[in-house]
Amino acid sequence: TTGEGNLFLNCQRGIALGFNSVVANDHSGGVIRNNIFYRSASQSGDTAIYLGPSAGTQILNNTCILSGTYSTPIEYRWTATTGVLISNNLLDGTIWARDGATGTLQTNVTTASTALFVDAAGGDLHLVSMAAAAIDQGTTVAGCTDDWDAGARAGANDIGADEYGSTGGGPPPPPPP
């Protein structure tokens, strides 16, 4: 399963792969990459990305801003969730390994604020030039060569769904909420 290039505005939960704790092979081998999740402080909700159980899944270059509505934008759960790679995600909360899940975390930013984006409340989570915590700070990961707009990731990758300065032919900026 691949979940890629989606925009989630004010939803309660974004993407979940696997959901049954008693089925050891509920899901395996998925990729969740280049998605944007934004939730305003007035919208209640749960985690943006959830694995449980989902072995061998990759969570790459997503931007998840939950505005204090939930403290863990990415969660992976259960002992059958192994071999997970969580890399280059730009979040405003922590990543939570629950109930024996294991994986590799690399170059994720968990302290993002809306100041890093053009207009987060309006749904435009493209990076601004002052987003030094994300620009050129990522790790190159096989299979993640473009960004949310289908623009090329070049040189040192940016963290999150947007590669600052890329010019892709992907989705247009979202309409105002």
Short mmCIF file of N, CA and C in Angstrom, two decimals:
data_model
loop_
_atom_site.label_atom_id
_atom_site.label_comp_id
_atom_site.label_asym_id
_atom_site.label_seq_id
_atom_site.Cartn_x
_atom_site.Cartn_y
_atom_site.Cartn_z
N THR A 1 0.84 -1.17 0.00
CA THR A 1 0.00 0.00 0.00
C THR A 1 0.89 1.24 0.00
N THR A 2 0.56 2.19 -0.84
CA THR A 2 1.28 3.46 -0.87
C THR A 2 0.28 4.59 -0.64
N GLY A 3 0.57 5.43 0.34
CA GLY A 3 -0.20 6.64 0.59
C GLY A 3 0.73 7.81 0.33
N GLU A 4 0.51 8.53 -0.77
CA GLU A 4 1.48 9.54 -1.19
C GLU A 4 0.79 10.78 -1.76
N GLY A 5 1.34 11.95 -1.41
CA GLY A 5 0.92 13.20 -2.01
C GLY A 5 -0.46 13.67 -1.60
N ASN A 6 -0.93 13.29 -0.43
CA ASN A 6 -2.25 13.69 0.03
C ASN A 6 -2.18 14.94 0.90
N LEU A 7 -3.26 15.68 0.91
CA LEU A 7 -3.42 16.84 1.78
C LEU A 7 -4.60 16.57 2.69
N PHE A 8 -4.35 16.57 4.00
CA PHE A 8 -5.38 16.34 5.00
C PHE A 8 -5.55 17.62 5.81
N LEU A 9 -6.70 18.27 5.70
CA LEU A 9 -6.98 19.50 6.44
C LEU A 9 -8.08 19.25 7.46
N ASN A 10 -7.76 19.48 8.73
CA ASN A 10 -8.73 19.38 9.82
C ASN A 10 -9.46 18.04 9.87
N CYS A 11 -8.72 16.98 9.61
CA CYS A 11 -9.33 15.65 9.75
C CYS A 11 -8.92 15.05 11.10
N GLN A 12 -9.66 14.08 11.57
CA GLN A 12 -9.38 13.50 12.87
C GLN A 12 -8.24 12.49 12.83
N ARG A 13 -8.06 11.79 11.74
CA ARG A 13 -6.95 10.86 11.56
C ARG A 13 -6.66 10.80 10.07
N GLY A 14 -5.38 10.67 9.73
CA GLY A 14 -5.01 10.68 8.32
C GLY A 14 -4.90 9.30 7.71
N ILE A 15 -3.78 8.63 7.88
CA ILE A 15 -3.51 7.35 7.25
C ILE A 15 -3.22 6.31 8.33
N ALA A 16 -3.87 5.14 8.21
CA ALA A 16 -3.62 4.02 9.12
C ALA A 16 -3.39 2.77 8.28
N LEU A 17 -2.27 2.10 8.51
CA LEU A 17 -1.99 0.83 7.85
C LEU A 17 -1.93 -0.23 8.94
N GLY A 18 -2.76 -1.25 8.81
CA GLY A 18 -2.91 -2.22 9.88
C GLY A 18 -3.76 -1.61 10.97
N PHE A 19 -4.57 -2.41 11.60
CA PHE A 19 -5.39 -1.85 12.66
C PHE A 19 -5.88 -2.91 13.63
N ASN A 20 -5.42 -4.14 13.44
CA ASN A 20 -5.93 -5.24 14.26
C ASN A 20 -4.79 -5.84 15.07
N SER A 21 -4.80 -5.65 16.36
CA SER A 21 -3.69 -6.07 17.21
C SER A 21 -3.54 -7.58 17.33
N VAL A 22 -4.57 -8.34 17.00
CA VAL A 22 -4.48 -9.80 17.14
C VAL A 22 -4.11 -10.51 15.85
N VAL A 23 -4.02 -9.80 14.74
CA VAL A 23 -3.63 -10.38 13.47
C VAL A 23 -2.18 -9.98 13.20
N ALA A 24 -1.26 -10.94 13.31
CA ALA A 24 0.17 -10.63 13.20
C ALA A 24 0.54 -10.05 11.84
N ASN A 25 -0.11 -10.45 10.79
CA ASN A 25 0.22 -9.96 9.45
C ASN A 25 -0.91 -9.09 8.89
N ASP A 26 -1.42 -8.21 9.72
CA ASP A 26 -2.52 -7.35 9.30
C ASP A 26 -2.14 -6.52 8.08
N HIS A 27 -0.90 -6.06 8.02
CA HIS A 27 -0.40 -5.29 6.89
C HIS A 27 1.11 -5.39 6.89
N SER A 28 1.72 -5.28 5.71
CA SER A 28 3.20 -5.22 5.66
C SER A 28 3.65 -4.54 4.39
N GLY A 29 4.84 -3.92 4.50
CA GLY A 29 5.52 -3.38 3.33
C GLY A 29 4.94 -2.13 2.71
N GLY A 30 4.26 -1.30 3.42
CA GLY A 30 3.69 -0.09 2.85
C GLY A 30 4.65 1.08 2.85
N VAL A 31 4.25 2.13 2.14
CA VAL A 31 5.01 3.39 2.09
C VAL A 31 4.03 4.54 2.29
N ILE A 32 4.35 5.41 3.24
CA ILE A 32 3.58 6.63 3.48
C ILE A 32 4.56 7.78 3.29
N ARG A 33 4.41 8.53 2.18
CA ARG A 33 5.41 9.57 1.91
C ARG A 33 4.77 10.80 1.27
N ASN A 34 5.42 11.93 1.57
CA ASN A 34 5.06 13.22 0.98
C ASN A 34 3.60 13.60 1.18
N ASN A 35 3.10 13.38 2.38
CA ASN A 35 1.74 13.80 2.73
C ASN A 35 1.80 15.01 3.64
N ILE A 36 0.78 15.83 3.57
CA ILE A 36 0.68 17.00 4.43
C ILE A 36 -0.58 16.88 5.27
N PHE A 37 -0.40 17.02 6.59
CA PHE A 37 -1.50 16.97 7.55
C PHE A 37 -1.48 18.29 8.32
N TYR A 38 -2.60 18.99 8.33
CA TYR A 38 -2.71 20.18 9.15
C TYR A 38 -4.05 20.14 9.88
N ARG A 39 -3.99 20.32 11.19
CA ARG A 39 -5.20 20.39 12.00
C ARG A 39 -5.13 21.64 12.85
N SER A 40 -6.18 22.45 12.81
CA SER A 40 -6.22 23.66 13.63
C SER A 40 -6.46 23.28 15.09
N ALA A 41 -6.13 24.17 15.97
CA ALA A 41 -6.29 23.93 17.41
C ALA A 41 -7.75 23.72 17.80
N SER A 42 -8.70 24.17 16.99
CA SER A 42 -10.12 24.03 17.33
C SER A 42 -10.72 22.69 16.86
N GLN A 43 -9.96 21.90 16.10
CA GLN A 43 -10.44 20.61 15.59
C GLN A 43 -9.84 19.48 16.41
N SER A 44 -10.66 18.67 17.06
CA SER A 44 -10.13 17.55 17.83
C SER A 44 -9.70 16.43 16.90
N GLY A 45 -8.86 15.54 17.41
CA GLY A 45 -8.44 14.42 16.57
C GLY A 45 -7.42 13.53 17.24
N ASP A 46 -6.94 12.57 16.48
CA ASP A 46 -6.01 11.55 16.91
C ASP A 46 -4.71 11.74 16.13
N THR A 47 -3.90 10.69 16.06
CA THR A 47 -2.63 10.73 15.35
C THR A 47 -2.84 10.94 13.84
N ALA A 48 -1.87 11.52 13.16
CA ALA A 48 -1.95 11.71 11.72
C ALA A 48 -1.62 10.42 10.97
N ILE A 49 -0.58 9.70 11.43
CA ILE A 49 -0.13 8.47 10.77
C ILE A 49 -0.04 7.37 11.83
N TYR A 50 -0.66 6.22 11.52
CA TYR A 50 -0.71 5.11 12.47
C TYR A 50 -0.36 3.80 11.77
N LEU A 51 0.53 3.03 12.38
CA LEU A 51 0.84 1.68 11.93
C LEU A 51 0.52 0.72 13.06
N GLY A 52 -0.18 -0.36 12.77
CA GLY A 52 -0.40 -1.31 13.84
C GLY A 52 -1.27 -2.50 13.50
N PRO A 53 -0.75 -3.66 13.35
CA PRO A 53 0.64 -3.96 13.00
C PRO A 53 0.87 -3.78 11.51
N SER A 54 2.08 -3.39 11.18
CA SER A 54 2.46 -3.16 9.78
C SER A 54 3.97 -3.26 9.67
N ALA A 55 4.47 -4.44 9.42
CA ALA A 55 5.91 -4.69 9.34
C ALA A 55 6.50 -4.16 8.04
N GLY A 56 7.74 -3.67 8.12
CA GLY A 56 8.48 -3.24 6.94
C GLY A 56 7.95 -2.00 6.26
N THR A 57 7.17 -1.22 6.94
CA THR A 57 6.58 -0.01 6.35
C THR A 57 7.54 1.17 6.47
N GLN A 58 7.49 2.06 5.48
CA GLN A 58 8.30 3.27 5.50
C GLN A 58 7.40 4.50 5.62
N ILE A 59 7.78 5.41 6.51
CA ILE A 59 7.08 6.68 6.68
C ILE A 59 8.11 7.77 6.37
N LEU A 60 8.00 8.39 5.19
CA LEU A 60 9.05 9.25 4.67
C LEU A 60 8.54 10.64 4.28
N ASN A 61 9.23 11.66 4.73
CA ASN A 61 9.04 13.03 4.27
C ASN A 61 7.59 13.52 4.34
N ASN A 62 6.95 13.30 5.47
CA ASN A 62 5.61 13.83 5.69
C ASN A 62 5.70 15.08 6.55
N THR A 63 4.73 15.96 6.41
CA THR A 63 4.60 17.14 7.26
C THR A 63 3.31 16.98 8.05
N CYS A 64 3.41 16.97 9.39
CA CYS A 64 2.24 16.77 10.26
C CYS A 64 2.21 17.85 11.32
N ILE A 65 1.27 18.77 11.19
CA ILE A 65 1.09 19.84 12.17
C ILE A 65 -0.30 19.66 12.78
N LEU A 66 -0.32 19.25 14.06
CA LEU A 66 -1.58 18.96 14.74
C LEU A 66 -1.97 20.04 15.74
N SER A 67 -1.22 21.10 15.84
CA SER A 67 -1.55 22.30 16.62
C SER A 67 -1.93 22.01 18.08
N GLY A 68 -1.24 21.06 18.69
CA GLY A 68 -1.48 20.75 20.09
C GLY A 68 -2.72 19.91 20.35
N THR A 69 -3.39 19.43 19.32
CA THR A 69 -4.61 18.63 19.50
C THR A 69 -4.30 17.18 19.83
N TYR A 70 -3.09 16.72 19.54
CA TYR A 70 -2.65 15.35 19.83
C TYR A 70 -1.13 15.39 19.85
N SER A 71 -0.52 14.79 20.84
CA SER A 71 0.92 14.98 21.05
C SER A 71 1.83 14.07 20.22
N THR A 72 1.28 13.06 19.56
CA THR A 72 2.11 12.13 18.79
C THR A 72 1.58 12.01 17.36
N PRO A 73 2.08 12.84 16.44
CA PRO A 73 1.61 12.81 15.05
C PRO A 73 1.86 11.48 14.33
N ILE A 74 2.88 10.72 14.74
CA ILE A 74 3.15 9.41 14.15
C ILE A 74 3.23 8.39 15.29
N GLU A 75 2.47 7.30 15.13
CA GLU A 75 2.51 6.20 16.10
C GLU A 75 2.66 4.89 15.35
N TYR A 76 3.48 3.99 15.92
CA TYR A 76 3.55 2.63 15.40
C TYR A 76 3.45 1.69 16.58
N ARG A 77 2.71 0.56 16.38
CA ARG A 77 2.26 -0.20 17.53
C ARG A 77 2.28 -1.72 17.29
N TRP A 78 2.48 -2.46 18.33
CA TRP A 78 2.44 -3.91 18.44
C TRP A 78 3.76 -4.56 18.01
N THR A 79 4.06 -5.69 18.62
CA THR A 79 5.33 -6.39 18.39
C THR A 79 5.48 -6.88 16.96
N ALA A 80 4.41 -7.07 16.22
CA ALA A 80 4.50 -7.48 14.82
C ALA A 80 4.92 -6.33 13.90
N THR A 81 4.94 -5.12 14.44
CA THR A 81 5.38 -3.96 13.67
C THR A 81 6.89 -3.85 13.85
N THR A 82 7.62 -4.40 12.89
CA THR A 82 9.08 -4.43 12.92
C THR A 82 9.63 -3.94 11.59
N GLY A 83 10.90 -3.56 11.59
CA GLY A 83 11.54 -3.15 10.35
C GLY A 83 10.99 -1.88 9.76
N VAL A 84 10.41 -1.04 10.58
CA VAL A 84 9.82 0.23 10.14
C VAL A 84 10.93 1.27 9.98
N LEU A 85 10.84 2.08 8.93
CA LEU A 85 11.75 3.22 8.74
C LEU A 85 10.91 4.49 8.77
N ILE A 86 11.25 5.38 9.70
CA ILE A 86 10.57 6.67 9.84
C ILE A 86 11.63 7.74 9.67
N SER A 87 11.61 8.42 8.52
CA SER A 87 12.70 9.32 8.16
C SER A 87 12.20 10.61 7.54
N ASN A 88 12.84 11.71 7.90
CA ASN A 88 12.64 13.03 7.27
C ASN A 88 11.23 13.59 7.45
N ASN A 89 10.59 13.31 8.56
CA ASN A 89 9.26 13.83 8.81
C ASN A 89 9.34 15.11 9.62
N LEU A 90 8.50 16.07 9.28
CA LEU A 90 8.46 17.38 9.93
C LEU A 90 7.18 17.44 10.76
N LEU A 91 7.32 17.45 12.09
CA LEU A 91 6.20 17.26 13.00
C LEU A 91 6.18 18.31 14.11
N ASP A 92 5.01 18.51 14.68
CA ASP A 92 4.93 19.35 15.88
C ASP A 92 4.62 18.51 17.11
N GLY A 93 5.16 17.30 17.15
CA GLY A 93 5.00 16.40 18.28
C GLY A 93 5.92 15.21 18.12
N THR A 94 5.88 14.30 19.06
CA THR A 94 6.81 13.18 19.08
C THR A 94 6.32 11.99 18.26
N ILE A 95 7.23 11.06 18.03
CA ILE A 95 6.94 9.79 17.37
C ILE A 95 6.88 8.76 18.48
N TRP A 96 5.83 7.92 18.49
CA TRP A 96 5.62 7.00 19.59
C TRP A 96 5.63 5.55 19.13
N ALA A 97 6.60 4.78 19.64
CA ALA A 97 6.64 3.33 19.44
C ALA A 97 5.86 2.73 20.60
N ARG A 98 4.74 2.09 20.32
CA ARG A 98 3.85 1.57 21.36
C ARG A 98 3.85 0.05 21.39
N ASP A 99 3.70 -0.51 22.57
CA ASP A 99 3.42 -1.93 22.76
C ASP A 99 4.38 -2.85 22.02
N GLY A 100 5.68 -2.53 22.05
CA GLY A 100 6.70 -3.42 21.51
C GLY A 100 7.06 -3.23 20.05
N ALA A 101 6.52 -2.23 19.37
CA ALA A 101 6.88 -1.97 17.97
C ALA A 101 8.33 -1.53 17.90
N THR A 102 9.02 -1.87 16.80
CA THR A 102 10.41 -1.47 16.62
C THR A 102 10.63 -0.91 15.22
N GLY A 103 11.56 0.00 15.14
CA GLY A 103 11.88 0.60 13.86
C GLY A 103 13.08 1.50 13.97
N THR A 104 13.44 2.10 12.84
CA THR A 104 14.57 3.02 12.75
C THR A 104 14.03 4.42 12.51
N LEU A 105 14.45 5.36 13.35
CA LEU A 105 14.09 6.76 13.18
C LEU A 105 15.33 7.53 12.78
N GLN A 106 15.22 8.36 11.72
CA GLN A 106 16.36 9.17 11.32
C GLN A 106 15.90 10.52 10.78
N THR A 107 16.60 11.54 11.18
CA THR A 107 16.44 12.93 10.75
C THR A 107 14.99 13.41 10.70
N ASN A 108 14.24 13.16 11.76
CA ASN A 108 12.91 13.71 11.91
C ASN A 108 13.00 14.95 12.78
N VAL A 109 12.19 15.96 12.49
CA VAL A 109 12.10 17.16 13.31
C VAL A 109 10.76 17.10 14.04
N THR A 110 10.80 17.16 15.37
CA THR A 110 9.57 17.03 16.17
C THR A 110 9.17 18.35 16.85
N THR A 111 9.80 19.43 16.45
CA THR A 111 9.55 20.73 17.07
C THR A 111 9.09 21.78 16.06
N ALA A 112 8.43 21.35 14.99
CA ALA A 112 8.01 22.28 13.94
C ALA A 112 6.95 23.24 14.48
N SER A 113 6.93 24.43 13.92
CA SER A 113 5.90 25.41 14.24
C SER A 113 5.34 25.95 12.93
N THR A 114 4.22 26.63 13.00
CA THR A 114 3.59 27.16 11.80
C THR A 114 4.44 28.24 11.14
N ALA A 115 5.41 28.80 11.85
CA ALA A 115 6.29 29.81 11.28
C ALA A 115 7.16 29.27 10.14
N LEU A 116 7.28 27.96 10.02
CA LEU A 116 8.10 27.34 8.97
C LEU A 116 7.40 27.31 7.61
N PHE A 117 6.10 27.69 7.58
CA PHE A 117 5.29 27.48 6.38
C PHE A 117 4.70 28.79 5.85
N VAL A 118 4.36 28.76 4.57
CA VAL A 118 3.79 29.94 3.91
C VAL A 118 2.51 30.38 4.60
N ASP A 119 1.54 29.48 4.78
CA ASP A 119 0.26 29.80 5.42
C ASP A 119 -0.37 28.51 5.92
N ALA A 120 0.10 28.03 7.06
CA ALA A 120 -0.36 26.74 7.58
C ALA A 120 -1.87 26.73 7.80
N ALA A 121 -2.41 27.76 8.41
CA ALA A 121 -3.85 27.81 8.70
C ALA A 121 -4.67 27.80 7.41
N GLY A 122 -4.11 28.33 6.35
CA GLY A 122 -4.79 28.35 5.05
C GLY A 122 -4.53 27.09 4.24
N GLY A 123 -3.76 26.17 4.79
CA GLY A 123 -3.49 24.90 4.11
C GLY A 123 -2.27 24.89 3.22
N ASP A 124 -1.46 25.97 3.23
CA ASP A 124 -0.25 26.02 2.40
C ASP A 124 0.96 25.73 3.28
N LEU A 125 1.39 24.46 3.31
CA LEU A 125 2.52 24.05 4.13
C LEU A 125 3.80 23.90 3.31
N HIS A 126 3.97 24.78 2.34
CA HIS A 126 5.25 24.89 1.65
C HIS A 126 6.20 25.63 2.59
N LEU A 127 7.45 25.22 2.57
CA LEU A 127 8.44 25.83 3.46
C LEU A 127 8.75 27.26 3.04
N VAL A 128 9.03 28.11 4.03
CA VAL A 128 9.52 29.46 3.77
C VAL A 128 11.05 29.44 3.83
N SER A 129 11.68 30.46 3.31
CA SER A 129 13.14 30.49 3.25
C SER A 129 13.80 30.45 4.62
N MET A 130 13.09 30.84 5.67
CA MET A 130 13.64 30.86 7.03
C MET A 130 13.48 29.52 7.76
N ALA A 131 13.04 28.48 7.07
CA ALA A 131 12.80 27.17 7.70
C ALA A 131 14.09 26.36 7.77
N ALA A 132 15.10 26.94 8.44
CA ALA A 132 16.44 26.33 8.51
C ALA A 132 16.44 24.94 9.16
N ALA A 133 15.50 24.68 10.05
CA ALA A 133 15.45 23.37 10.71
C ALA A 133 15.11 22.25 9.73
N ALA A 134 14.50 22.60 8.59
CA ALA A 134 14.07 21.60 7.62
C ALA A 134 14.86 21.62 6.31
N ILE A 135 15.28 22.80 5.87
CA ILE A 135 15.92 22.93 4.56
C ILE A 135 17.33 22.33 4.57
N ASP A 136 17.55 21.40 3.65
CA ASP A 136 18.85 20.71 3.47
C ASP A 136 19.29 19.92 4.71
N GLN A 137 18.36 19.52 5.56
CA GLN A 137 18.70 18.80 6.79
C GLN A 137 18.35 17.31 6.74
N GLY A 138 17.75 16.85 5.65
CA GLY A 138 17.26 15.48 5.56
C GLY A 138 18.31 14.48 5.12
N THR A 139 17.91 13.22 5.16
CA THR A 139 18.71 12.10 4.73
C THR A 139 18.15 11.60 3.40
N THR A 140 19.02 11.30 2.45
CA THR A 140 18.56 10.73 1.18
C THR A 140 18.05 9.32 1.42
N VAL A 141 16.83 9.05 0.97
CA VAL A 141 16.21 7.74 1.13
C VAL A 141 15.78 7.24 -0.24
N ALA A 142 16.18 6.03 -0.58
CA ALA A 142 15.80 5.43 -1.86
C ALA A 142 14.29 5.44 -2.02
N GLY A 143 13.84 5.77 -3.19
CA GLY A 143 12.40 5.76 -3.46
C GLY A 143 11.69 7.05 -3.11
N CYS A 144 12.41 8.05 -2.62
CA CYS A 144 11.78 9.33 -2.27
C CYS A 144 12.55 10.43 -2.99
N THR A 145 12.36 10.50 -4.30
CA THR A 145 13.14 11.41 -5.14
C THR A 145 12.43 12.70 -5.48
N ASP A 146 11.13 12.78 -5.17
CA ASP A 146 10.40 14.02 -5.42
C ASP A 146 9.61 14.41 -4.19
N ASP A 147 8.98 15.58 -4.24
CA ASP A 147 8.26 16.09 -3.08
C ASP A 147 6.75 16.10 -3.33
N TRP A 148 6.01 16.74 -2.45
CA TRP A 148 4.56 16.78 -2.51
C TRP A 148 4.04 17.36 -3.83
N ASP A 149 4.76 18.33 -4.38
CA ASP A 149 4.39 18.96 -5.65
C ASP A 149 4.93 18.21 -6.86
N ALA A 150 5.55 17.05 -6.66
CA ALA A 150 6.21 16.28 -7.72
C ALA A 150 7.44 17.00 -8.25
N GLY A 151 8.00 17.91 -7.44
CA GLY A 151 9.26 18.56 -7.78
C GLY A 151 10.42 17.71 -7.27
N ALA A 152 11.54 17.77 -7.96
CA ALA A 152 12.69 16.94 -7.61
C ALA A 152 13.30 17.35 -6.27
N ARG A 153 13.68 16.35 -5.49
CA ARG A 153 14.51 16.57 -4.31
C ARG A 153 15.94 16.57 -4.82
N ALA A 154 16.68 17.60 -4.51
CA ALA A 154 18.03 17.73 -5.06
C ALA A 154 19.02 18.01 -3.94
N GLY A 155 20.23 17.49 -4.11
CA GLY A 155 21.29 17.73 -3.13
C GLY A 155 20.89 17.18 -1.78
N ALA A 156 21.12 17.97 -0.75
CA ALA A 156 20.70 17.58 0.60
C ALA A 156 19.18 17.74 0.67
N ASN A 157 18.47 16.67 0.92
CA ASN A 157 17.01 16.71 0.95
C ASN A 157 16.50 17.56 2.11
N ASP A 158 15.33 18.14 1.90
CA ASP A 158 14.65 18.85 2.97
C ASP A 158 13.82 17.85 3.78
N ILE A 159 13.55 18.21 5.01
CA ILE A 159 12.70 17.40 5.88
C ILE A 159 11.26 17.86 5.69
N GLY A 160 10.36 16.91 5.59
CA GLY A 160 8.94 17.20 5.37
C GLY A 160 8.54 16.94 3.93
N ALA A 161 7.28 17.22 3.62
CA ALA A 161 6.72 16.91 2.31
C ALA A 161 7.18 17.86 1.22
N ASP A 162 7.54 19.09 1.57
CA ASP A 162 7.94 20.09 0.58
C ASP A 162 9.45 20.21 0.51
N GLU A 163 9.97 20.23 -0.70
CA GLU A 163 11.38 20.54 -0.95
C GLU A 163 11.41 22.02 -1.33
N TYR A 164 11.99 22.84 -0.45
CA TYR A 164 11.98 24.29 -0.66
C TYR A 164 12.58 24.63 -2.02
N GLY A 165 11.86 25.45 -2.78
CA GLY A 165 12.36 25.91 -4.07
C GLY A 165 12.14 24.94 -5.22
N SER A 166 11.56 23.77 -4.96
CA SER A 166 11.31 22.83 -6.07
C SER A 166 10.18 23.37 -6.95
N THR A 167 10.24 23.04 -8.18
CA THR A 167 9.19 23.44 -9.11
C THR A 167 8.64 22.19 -9.77
N GLY A 168 7.58 21.72 -9.24
CA GLY A 168 6.97 20.50 -9.76
C GLY A 168 5.64 20.79 -10.41
N GLY A 169 5.12 19.80 -11.07
CA GLY A 169 3.83 19.93 -11.72
C GLY A 169 2.73 19.24 -10.94
N GLY A 170 2.93 19.10 -9.66
CA GLY A 170 1.99 18.37 -8.81
C GLY A 170 0.76 19.16 -8.47
N PRO A 171 0.16 18.85 -7.33
CA PRO A 171 -1.10 19.48 -6.95
C PRO A 171 -0.95 20.98 -6.75
N PRO A 172 -1.98 21.73 -7.10
CA PRO A 172 -1.93 23.18 -6.87
C PRO A 172 -2.09 23.47 -5.37
N PRO A 173 -1.76 24.69 -4.96
CA PRO A 173 -1.99 25.03 -3.55
C PRO A 173 -3.46 24.80 -3.22
N PRO A 174 -3.76 24.38 -2.00
CA PRO A 174 -5.14 24.09 -1.63
C PRO A 174 -5.99 25.34 -1.53
N PRO A 175 -7.30 25.20 -1.68
CA PRO A 175 -8.17 26.35 -1.50
C PRO A 175 -8.26 26.70 -0.02
N PRO A 176 -8.63 27.92 0.29
CA PRO A 176 -8.79 28.29 1.71
C PRO A 176 -9.82 27.39 2.38
N PRO A 177 -9.58 27.05 3.67
CA PRO A 177 -10.55 26.18 4.37
C PRO A 177 -11.88 26.86 4.60
#
